[in-house]
Amino acid sequence: MGQLVWDASQRRDHRSAHQYFDQAHAAARRVHDSTAAGLSLLRKSYVALYGQKNPKAGLALTTQAAETTARTSHVINALSTLHAAEAHAMMGEQAECEHALDQAGQRFELVSDDDVALDLFSPTQHGRLAGSCYLFLGEAGKAETILDTTAGRLRDRSKSEAIVLGNLTLARLRQGKVDEAAATLHRAMDVIERTWGGGGLTIMFDACREMRPWRTRTEVQDVHDRMLSLMATR
């Protein structure tokens, strides 16, 4: 319910999402389910990181989630560590970020078919978060390389694909690759039209704002026109 409420509100209703995740965490602790408890903490960290833009709170939650699932789920432990890396990146802490990325990669290598959270695992998760981290750290070239490879492996028209393509747009734009950025954003919009994921929409708006210095260029005008048409259908 917490995830549903947050998605339905386009990632604006932080309070209700936190309430549902808190309920889930309390219920998990009552039945001594460390995996469920860790997952609820991880979901809360998403709200802190991507909704409230509070990396310090997000880091505290991801660290707690990783500790809670250290012995019960390699998947949730690794995901928590990945998002801890992103929290460090948001705060400009490159060494801590890269250390967490390495830790998450090592933990993913331990994932087996009997992991209780296996359905949450995807082989593209590390690349998606690593690319985002390097964007936050101001290394657009490195982010582009990672995100381009990750996008090539994602062909499922999922919310994750929209986020990866949106971040790849930003990475190219920040290197002055306006033509490539516009083409990539059109690909992201193709996915957004099918999923309407809040994360993809947020990055789409961010990319359109960053394109303003080139607003007289035809390809940028086309992107803005498509964005307006897309939002008019909602």
PDB file of C-alpha atoms in Angstrom:
ATOM      1  CA  MET A   1       0.000   0.000   0.000  1.00  0.00           C
ATOM      2  CA  GLY A   2       2.826   2.396   0.777  1.00  0.00           C
ATOM      3  CA  GLN A   3       4.325   1.866  -2.658  1.00  0.00           C
ATOM      4  CA  LEU A   4       0.912   2.140  -4.331  1.00  0.00           C
ATOM      5  CA  VAL A   5       0.009   5.384  -2.538  1.00  0.00           C
ATOM      6  CA  TRP A   6       3.361   6.960  -3.336  1.00  0.00           C
ATOM      7  CA  ASP A   7       3.254   5.961  -7.020  1.00  0.00           C
ATOM      8  CA  ALA A   8      -0.371   7.062  -7.401  1.00  0.00           C
ATOM      9  CA  SER A   9       0.507  10.486  -5.960  1.00  0.00           C
ATOM     10  CA  GLN A  10       3.400  10.821  -8.445  1.00  0.00           C
ATOM     11  CA  ARG A  11       5.784  10.578  -5.475  1.00  0.00           C
ATOM     12  CA  ARG A  12       4.221  13.524  -3.623  1.00  0.00           C
ATOM     13  CA  ASP A  13       2.345  11.915  -0.714  1.00  0.00           C
ATOM     14  CA  HIS A  14       5.346  11.129   1.484  1.00  0.00           C
ATOM     15  CA  ARG A  15       3.404  11.122   4.746  1.00  0.00           C
ATOM     16  CA  SER A  16       0.934   8.382   3.786  1.00  0.00           C
ATOM     17  CA  ALA A  17       3.671   6.239   2.253  1.00  0.00           C
ATOM     18  CA  HIS A  18       5.756   6.457   5.431  1.00  0.00           C
ATOM     19  CA  GLN A  19       2.724   5.522   7.538  1.00  0.00           C
ATOM     20  CA  TYR A  20       2.096   2.341   5.560  1.00  0.00           C
ATOM     21  CA  PHE A  21       5.784   1.381   5.596  1.00  0.00           C
ATOM     22  CA  ASP A  22       5.918   1.989   9.349  1.00  0.00           C
ATOM     23  CA  GLN A  23       2.923  -0.327   9.782  1.00  0.00           C
ATOM     24  CA  ALA A  24       4.650  -2.975   7.672  1.00  0.00           C
ATOM     25  CA  HIS A  25       7.844  -2.635   9.695  1.00  0.00           C
ATOM     26  CA  ALA A  26       6.003  -2.974  13.016  1.00  0.00           C
ATOM     27  CA  ALA A  27       4.119  -6.051  11.777  1.00  0.00           C
ATOM     28  CA  ALA A  28       7.345  -7.650  10.508  1.00  0.00           C
ATOM     29  CA  ARG A  29       9.070  -7.105  13.840  1.00  0.00           C
ATOM     30  CA  ARG A  30       6.147  -8.657  15.729  1.00  0.00           C
ATOM     31  CA  VAL A  31       6.541 -11.902  13.788  1.00  0.00           C
ATOM     32  CA  HIS A  32      10.375 -11.688  13.750  1.00  0.00           C
ATOM     33  CA  ASP A  33      10.549 -11.454   9.943  1.00  0.00           C
ATOM     34  CA  SER A  34      13.852  -9.684   9.300  1.00  0.00           C
ATOM     35  CA  THR A  35      13.456  -9.750   5.532  1.00  0.00           C
ATOM     36  CA  ALA A  36      10.073  -7.999   5.589  1.00  0.00           C
ATOM     37  CA  ALA A  37      11.375  -5.532   8.169  1.00  0.00           C
ATOM     38  CA  GLY A  38      14.371  -4.733   5.980  1.00  0.00           C
ATOM     39  CA  LEU A  39      12.197  -4.305   2.909  1.00  0.00           C
ATOM     40  CA  SER A  40       9.937  -1.817   4.689  1.00  0.00           C
ATOM     41  CA  LEU A  41      13.000   0.201   5.726  1.00  0.00           C
ATOM     42  CA  LEU A  42      14.325   0.100   2.162  1.00  0.00           C
ATOM     43  CA  ARG A  43      10.984   1.368   0.826  1.00  0.00           C
ATOM     44  CA  LYS A  44      11.064   4.192   3.381  1.00  0.00           C
ATOM     45  CA  SER A  45      14.527   5.110   2.157  1.00  0.00           C
ATOM     46  CA  TYR A  46      13.173   5.565  -1.378  1.00  0.00           C
ATOM     47  CA  VAL A  47      10.722   8.162  -0.090  1.00  0.00           C
ATOM     48  CA  ALA A  48      13.504   9.952   1.801  1.00  0.00           C
ATOM     49  CA  LEU A  49      15.941   9.880  -1.122  1.00  0.00           C
ATOM     50  CA  TYR A  50      13.728  10.507  -4.141  1.00  0.00           C
ATOM     51  CA  GLY A  51      10.690  12.210  -2.651  1.00  0.00           C
ATOM     52  CA  GLN A  52      11.964  14.293   0.234  1.00  0.00           C
ATOM     53  CA  LYS A  53      15.462  14.697  -1.260  1.00  0.00           C
ATOM     54  CA  ASN A  54      17.005  13.949   2.127  1.00  0.00           C
ATOM     55  CA  PRO A  55      20.116  11.806   1.573  1.00  0.00           C
ATOM     56  CA  LYS A  56      21.112  11.869   5.252  1.00  0.00           C
ATOM     57  CA  ALA A  57      17.794  10.299   6.285  1.00  0.00           C
ATOM     58  CA  GLY A  58      17.975   7.955   3.309  1.00  0.00           C
ATOM     59  CA  LEU A  59      21.442   6.790   4.303  1.00  0.00           C
ATOM     60  CA  ALA A  60      20.305   6.038   7.854  1.00  0.00           C
ATOM     61  CA  LEU A  61      17.399   3.948   6.547  1.00  0.00           C
ATOM     62  CA  THR A  62      19.426   2.055   3.941  1.00  0.00           C
ATOM     63  CA  THR A  63      22.127   1.283   6.500  1.00  0.00           C
ATOM     64  CA  GLN A  64      19.512  -0.038   8.917  1.00  0.00           C
ATOM     65  CA  ALA A  65      17.893  -2.101   6.146  1.00  0.00           C
ATOM     66  CA  ALA A  66      21.242  -3.644   5.202  1.00  0.00           C
ATOM     67  CA  GLU A  67      22.015  -4.513   8.807  1.00  0.00           C
ATOM     68  CA  THR A  68      18.540  -5.995   9.329  1.00  0.00           C
ATOM     69  CA  THR A  69      18.849  -8.336   6.326  1.00  0.00           C
ATOM     70  CA  ALA A  70      22.539  -9.208   6.622  1.00  0.00           C
ATOM     71  CA  ARG A  71      21.723 -12.837   7.460  1.00  0.00           C
ATOM     72  CA  THR A  72      18.406 -13.300   5.716  1.00  0.00           C
ATOM     73  CA  SER A  73      18.523 -11.885   2.164  1.00  0.00           C
ATOM     74  CA  HIS A  74      21.494 -11.093  -0.049  1.00  0.00           C
ATOM     75  CA  VAL A  75      19.113  -9.350  -2.462  1.00  0.00           C
ATOM     76  CA  ILE A  76      17.687  -6.814  -0.006  1.00  0.00           C
ATOM     77  CA  ASN A  77      21.065  -6.363   1.667  1.00  0.00           C
ATOM     78  CA  ALA A  78      22.679  -5.575  -1.698  1.00  0.00           C
ATOM     79  CA  LEU A  79      19.849  -3.273  -2.779  1.00  0.00           C
ATOM     80  CA  SER A  80      20.059  -1.410   0.510  1.00  0.00           C
ATOM     81  CA  THR A  81      23.806  -0.987   0.070  1.00  0.00           C
ATOM     82  CA  LEU A  82      23.300   0.245  -3.499  1.00  0.00           C
ATOM     83  CA  HIS A  83      20.916   2.937  -2.343  1.00  0.00           C
ATOM     84  CA  ALA A  84      23.302   3.818   0.477  1.00  0.00           C
ATOM     85  CA  ALA A  85      25.887   4.410  -2.250  1.00  0.00           C
ATOM     86  CA  GLU A  86      23.480   6.787  -3.970  1.00  0.00           C
ATOM     87  CA  ALA A  87      22.873   8.632  -0.702  1.00  0.00           C
ATOM     88  CA  HIS A  88      26.636   9.110  -0.351  1.00  0.00           C
ATOM     89  CA  ALA A  89      26.791  10.341  -3.961  1.00  0.00           C
ATOM     90  CA  MET A  90      24.027  12.870  -3.306  1.00  0.00           C
ATOM     91  CA  MET A  91      26.181  14.252  -0.491  1.00  0.00           C
ATOM     92  CA  GLY A  92      29.287  14.329  -2.675  1.00  0.00           C
ATOM     93  CA  GLU A  93      31.041  11.544  -0.757  1.00  0.00           C
ATOM     94  CA  GLN A  94      32.756   9.725  -3.627  1.00  0.00           C
ATOM     95  CA  ALA A  95      35.011   7.369  -1.656  1.00  0.00           C
ATOM     96  CA  GLU A  96      32.148   6.177   0.534  1.00  0.00           C
ATOM     97  CA  CYS A  97      29.906   5.849  -2.513  1.00  0.00           C
ATOM     98  CA  GLU A  98      32.362   3.700  -4.458  1.00  0.00           C
ATOM     99  CA  HIS A  99      33.025   1.539  -1.406  1.00  0.00           C
ATOM    100  CA  ALA A 100      29.284   0.887  -1.065  1.00  0.00           C
ATOM    101  CA  LEU A 101      29.005   0.108  -4.789  1.00  0.00           C
ATOM    102  CA  ASP A 102      31.769  -2.480  -4.426  1.00  0.00           C
ATOM    103  CA  GLN A 103      30.096  -3.987  -1.369  1.00  0.00           C
ATOM    104  CA  ALA A 104      26.765  -4.249  -3.179  1.00  0.00           C
ATOM    105  CA  GLY A 105      28.418  -5.913  -6.171  1.00  0.00           C
ATOM    106  CA  GLN A 106      30.053  -8.512  -3.930  1.00  0.00           C
ATOM    107  CA  ARG A 107      26.759  -9.177  -2.192  1.00  0.00           C
ATOM    108  CA  PHE A 108      24.895  -9.603  -5.490  1.00  0.00           C
ATOM    109  CA  GLU A 109      27.383 -12.320  -6.426  1.00  0.00           C
ATOM    110  CA  LEU A 110      26.133 -14.332  -3.432  1.00  0.00           C
ATOM    111  CA  VAL A 111      22.474 -14.283  -4.537  1.00  0.00           C
ATOM    112  CA  SER A 112      21.051 -17.776  -5.032  1.00  0.00           C
ATOM    113  CA  ASP A 113      17.743 -19.177  -6.242  1.00  0.00           C
ATOM    114  CA  ASP A 114      16.523 -19.740  -2.684  1.00  0.00           C
ATOM    115  CA  ASP A 115      16.804 -16.082  -1.649  1.00  0.00           C
ATOM    116  CA  VAL A 116      13.443 -15.104  -0.166  1.00  0.00           C
ATOM    117  CA  ALA A 117      13.512 -11.789  -2.058  1.00  0.00           C
ATOM    118  CA  LEU A 118      14.708 -13.175  -5.390  1.00  0.00           C
ATOM    119  CA  ASP A 119      11.766 -11.592  -7.221  1.00  0.00           C
ATOM    120  CA  LEU A 120      13.228  -8.159  -6.398  1.00  0.00           C
ATOM    121  CA  PHE A 121      16.573  -8.966  -8.050  1.00  0.00           C
ATOM    122  CA  SER A 122      17.583  -7.785 -11.518  1.00  0.00           C
ATOM    123  CA  PRO A 123      21.071  -8.024 -13.059  1.00  0.00           C
ATOM    124  CA  THR A 124      20.744  -4.407 -14.261  1.00  0.00           C
ATOM    125  CA  GLN A 125      20.241  -2.902 -10.796  1.00  0.00           C
ATOM    126  CA  HIS A 126      23.914  -2.317 -10.101  1.00  0.00           C
ATOM    127  CA  GLY A 127      24.469  -0.477 -13.382  1.00  0.00           C
ATOM    128  CA  ARG A 128      21.315   1.610 -12.961  1.00  0.00           C
ATOM    129  CA  LEU A 129      22.340   2.848  -9.505  1.00  0.00           C
ATOM    130  CA  ALA A 130      26.042   3.190 -10.316  1.00  0.00           C
ATOM    131  CA  GLY A 131      25.188   5.405 -13.289  1.00  0.00           C
ATOM    132  CA  SER A 132      22.957   7.546 -11.110  1.00  0.00           C
ATOM    133  CA  CYS A 133      25.721   7.813  -8.504  1.00  0.00           C
ATOM    134  CA  TYR A 134      28.248   9.142 -10.998  1.00  0.00           C
ATOM    135  CA  LEU A 135      25.707  11.686 -12.239  1.00  0.00           C
ATOM    136  CA  PHE A 136      25.379  13.012  -8.690  1.00  0.00           C
ATOM    137  CA  LEU A 137      29.171  13.034  -8.379  1.00  0.00           C
ATOM    138  CA  GLY A 138      29.499  15.173 -11.514  1.00  0.00           C
ATOM    139  CA  GLU A 139      31.169  12.493 -13.649  1.00  0.00           C
ATOM    140  CA  ALA A 140      28.818  12.569 -16.632  1.00  0.00           C
ATOM    141  CA  GLY A 141      31.158  10.681 -18.968  1.00  0.00           C
ATOM    142  CA  LYS A 142      31.506   7.741 -16.614  1.00  0.00           C
ATOM    143  CA  ALA A 143      27.767   7.809 -15.925  1.00  0.00           C
ATOM    144  CA  GLU A 144      27.014   7.720 -19.660  1.00  0.00           C
ATOM    145  CA  THR A 145      29.190   4.660 -20.241  1.00  0.00           C
ATOM    146  CA  ILE A 146      27.519   2.715 -17.426  1.00  0.00           C
ATOM    147  CA  LEU A 147      23.971   3.834 -18.252  1.00  0.00           C
ATOM    148  CA  ASP A 148      24.343   3.188 -21.987  1.00  0.00           C
ATOM    149  CA  THR A 149      25.376  -0.395 -21.288  1.00  0.00           C
ATOM    150  CA  THR A 150      22.557  -0.821 -18.779  1.00  0.00           C
ATOM    151  CA  ALA A 151      19.971   0.622 -21.180  1.00  0.00           C
ATOM    152  CA  GLY A 152      21.096  -1.872 -23.805  1.00  0.00           C
ATOM    153  CA  ARG A 153      20.194  -4.692 -21.426  1.00  0.00           C
ATOM    154  CA  LEU A 154      16.804  -3.211 -20.483  1.00  0.00           C
ATOM    155  CA  ARG A 155      14.186  -3.780 -23.167  1.00  0.00           C
ATOM    156  CA  ASP A 156      11.157  -4.477 -21.009  1.00  0.00           C
ATOM    157  CA  ARG A 157       9.433  -1.065 -21.141  1.00  0.00           C
ATOM    158  CA  SER A 158       9.534  -0.945 -17.341  1.00  0.00           C
ATOM    159  CA  LYS A 159       9.644   1.975 -14.914  1.00  0.00           C
ATOM    160  CA  SER A 160      13.327   1.162 -14.394  1.00  0.00           C
ATOM    161  CA  GLU A 161      14.023   1.511 -18.109  1.00  0.00           C
ATOM    162  CA  ALA A 162      12.452   4.976 -18.124  1.00  0.00           C
ATOM    163  CA  ILE A 163      14.692   6.030 -15.227  1.00  0.00           C
ATOM    164  CA  VAL A 164      17.828   4.665 -16.888  1.00  0.00           C
ATOM    165  CA  LEU A 165      17.020   6.420 -20.177  1.00  0.00           C
ATOM    166  CA  GLY A 166      16.202   9.635 -18.326  1.00  0.00           C
ATOM    167  CA  ASN A 167      19.528   9.569 -16.493  1.00  0.00           C
ATOM    168  CA  LEU A 168      21.325   8.705 -19.734  1.00  0.00           C
ATOM    169  CA  THR A 169      19.706  11.803 -21.254  1.00  0.00           C
ATOM    170  CA  LEU A 170      21.084  13.929 -18.406  1.00  0.00           C
ATOM    171  CA  ALA A 171      24.557  12.379 -18.718  1.00  0.00           C
ATOM    172  CA  ARG A 172      24.689  13.204 -22.435  1.00  0.00           C
ATOM    173  CA  LEU A 173      23.219  16.659 -21.979  1.00  0.00           C
ATOM    174  CA  ARG A 174      25.812  17.575 -19.347  1.00  0.00           C
ATOM    175  CA  GLN A 175      28.510  16.783 -21.917  1.00  0.00           C
ATOM    176  CA  GLY A 176      26.879  19.013 -24.535  1.00  0.00           C
ATOM    177  CA  LYS A 177      25.600  16.073 -26.602  1.00  0.00           C
ATOM    178  CA  VAL A 178      22.261  17.720 -27.281  1.00  0.00           C
ATOM    179  CA  ASP A 179      21.233  15.664 -30.336  1.00  0.00           C
ATOM    180  CA  GLU A 180      21.936  12.363 -28.574  1.00  0.00           C
ATOM    181  CA  ALA A 181      20.256  13.574 -25.401  1.00  0.00           C
ATOM    182  CA  ALA A 182      17.077  14.544 -27.260  1.00  0.00           C
ATOM    183  CA  ALA A 183      16.935  11.170 -29.021  1.00  0.00           C
ATOM    184  CA  THR A 184      17.401   9.346 -25.715  1.00  0.00           C
ATOM    185  CA  LEU A 185      14.693  11.405 -24.030  1.00  0.00           C
ATOM    186  CA  HIS A 186      12.263  10.455 -26.792  1.00  0.00           C
ATOM    187  CA  ARG A 187      13.026   6.800 -25.991  1.00  0.00           C
ATOM    188  CA  ALA A 188      12.341   7.521 -22.321  1.00  0.00           C
ATOM    189  CA  MET A 189       9.017   9.135 -23.229  1.00  0.00           C
ATOM    190  CA  ASP A 190       8.065   6.038 -25.222  1.00  0.00           C
ATOM    191  CA  VAL A 191       8.379   4.055 -22.000  1.00  0.00           C
ATOM    192  CA  ILE A 192       6.715   6.705 -19.816  1.00  0.00           C
ATOM    193  CA  GLU A 193       3.648   6.636 -22.070  1.00  0.00           C
ATOM    194  CA  ARG A 194       3.206   2.985 -21.082  1.00  0.00           C
ATOM    195  CA  THR A 195       4.198   3.036 -17.404  1.00  0.00           C
ATOM    196  CA  TRP A 196       3.593   6.572 -16.052  1.00  0.00           C
ATOM    197  CA  GLY A 197       6.140   5.868 -13.326  1.00  0.00           C
ATOM    198  CA  GLY A 198       6.810   8.788 -10.993  1.00  0.00           C
ATOM    199  CA  GLY A 199      10.574   8.362 -11.168  1.00  0.00           C
ATOM    200  CA  GLY A 200      10.635   8.501 -14.960  1.00  0.00           C
ATOM    201  CA  LEU A 201       8.386  11.557 -15.026  1.00  0.00           C
ATOM    202  CA  THR A 202      10.575  13.419 -12.535  1.00  0.00           C
ATOM    203  CA  ILE A 203      13.714  12.807 -14.574  1.00  0.00           C
ATOM    204  CA  MET A 204      11.894  13.768 -17.791  1.00  0.00           C
ATOM    205  CA  PHE A 205      11.013  17.152 -16.280  1.00  0.00           C
ATOM    206  CA  ASP A 206      14.587  17.586 -15.015  1.00  0.00           C
ATOM    207  CA  ALA A 207      15.977  16.842 -18.482  1.00  0.00           C
ATOM    208  CA  CYS A 208      13.584  19.274 -20.161  1.00  0.00           C
ATOM    209  CA  ARG A 209      14.624  22.014 -17.723  1.00  0.00           C
ATOM    210  CA  GLU A 210      18.310  21.363 -18.431  1.00  0.00           C
ATOM    211  CA  MET A 211      17.639  21.652 -22.172  1.00  0.00           C
ATOM    212  CA  ARG A 212      16.491  25.285 -21.854  1.00  0.00           C
ATOM    213  CA  PRO A 213      19.858  26.778 -22.926  1.00  0.00           C
ATOM    214  CA  TRP A 214      19.307  25.044 -26.296  1.00  0.00           C
ATOM    215  CA  ARG A 215      15.564  25.804 -26.554  1.00  0.00           C
ATOM    216  CA  THR A 216      15.916  27.399 -30.012  1.00  0.00           C
ATOM    217  CA  ARG A 217      17.177  24.153 -31.517  1.00  0.00           C
ATOM    218  CA  THR A 218      14.612  22.128 -33.428  1.00  0.00           C
ATOM    219  CA  GLU A 219      15.300  18.838 -31.654  1.00  0.00           C
ATOM    220  CA  VAL A 220      14.839  20.501 -28.254  1.00  0.00           C
ATOM    221  CA  GLN A 221      11.614  22.185 -29.342  1.00  0.00           C
ATOM    222  CA  ASP A 222      10.351  18.786 -30.506  1.00  0.00           C
ATOM    223  CA  VAL A 223      11.097  17.299 -27.074  1.00  0.00           C
ATOM    224  CA  HIS A 224       9.264  20.103 -25.274  1.00  0.00           C
ATOM    225  CA  ASP A 225       6.273  19.833 -27.616  1.00  0.00           C
ATOM    226  CA  ARG A 226       6.080  16.100 -27.007  1.00  0.00           C
ATOM    227  CA  MET A 227       6.319  16.577 -23.234  1.00  0.00           C
ATOM    228  CA  LEU A 228       3.387  19.009 -23.317  1.00  0.00           C
ATOM    229  CA  SER A 229       1.340  16.614 -25.457  1.00  0.00           C
ATOM    230  CA  LEU A 230       2.208  13.758 -23.125  1.00  0.00           C
ATOM    231  CA  MET A 231       1.066  15.632 -20.043  1.00  0.00           C
ATOM    232  CA  ALA A 232      -2.125  16.778 -21.781  1.00  0.00           C
ATOM    233  CA  THR A 233      -3.202  13.140 -22.054  1.00  0.00           C
ATOM    234  CA  ARG A 234      -3.149  12.675 -18.259  1.00  0.00           C
TER     235      ARG A 234
END
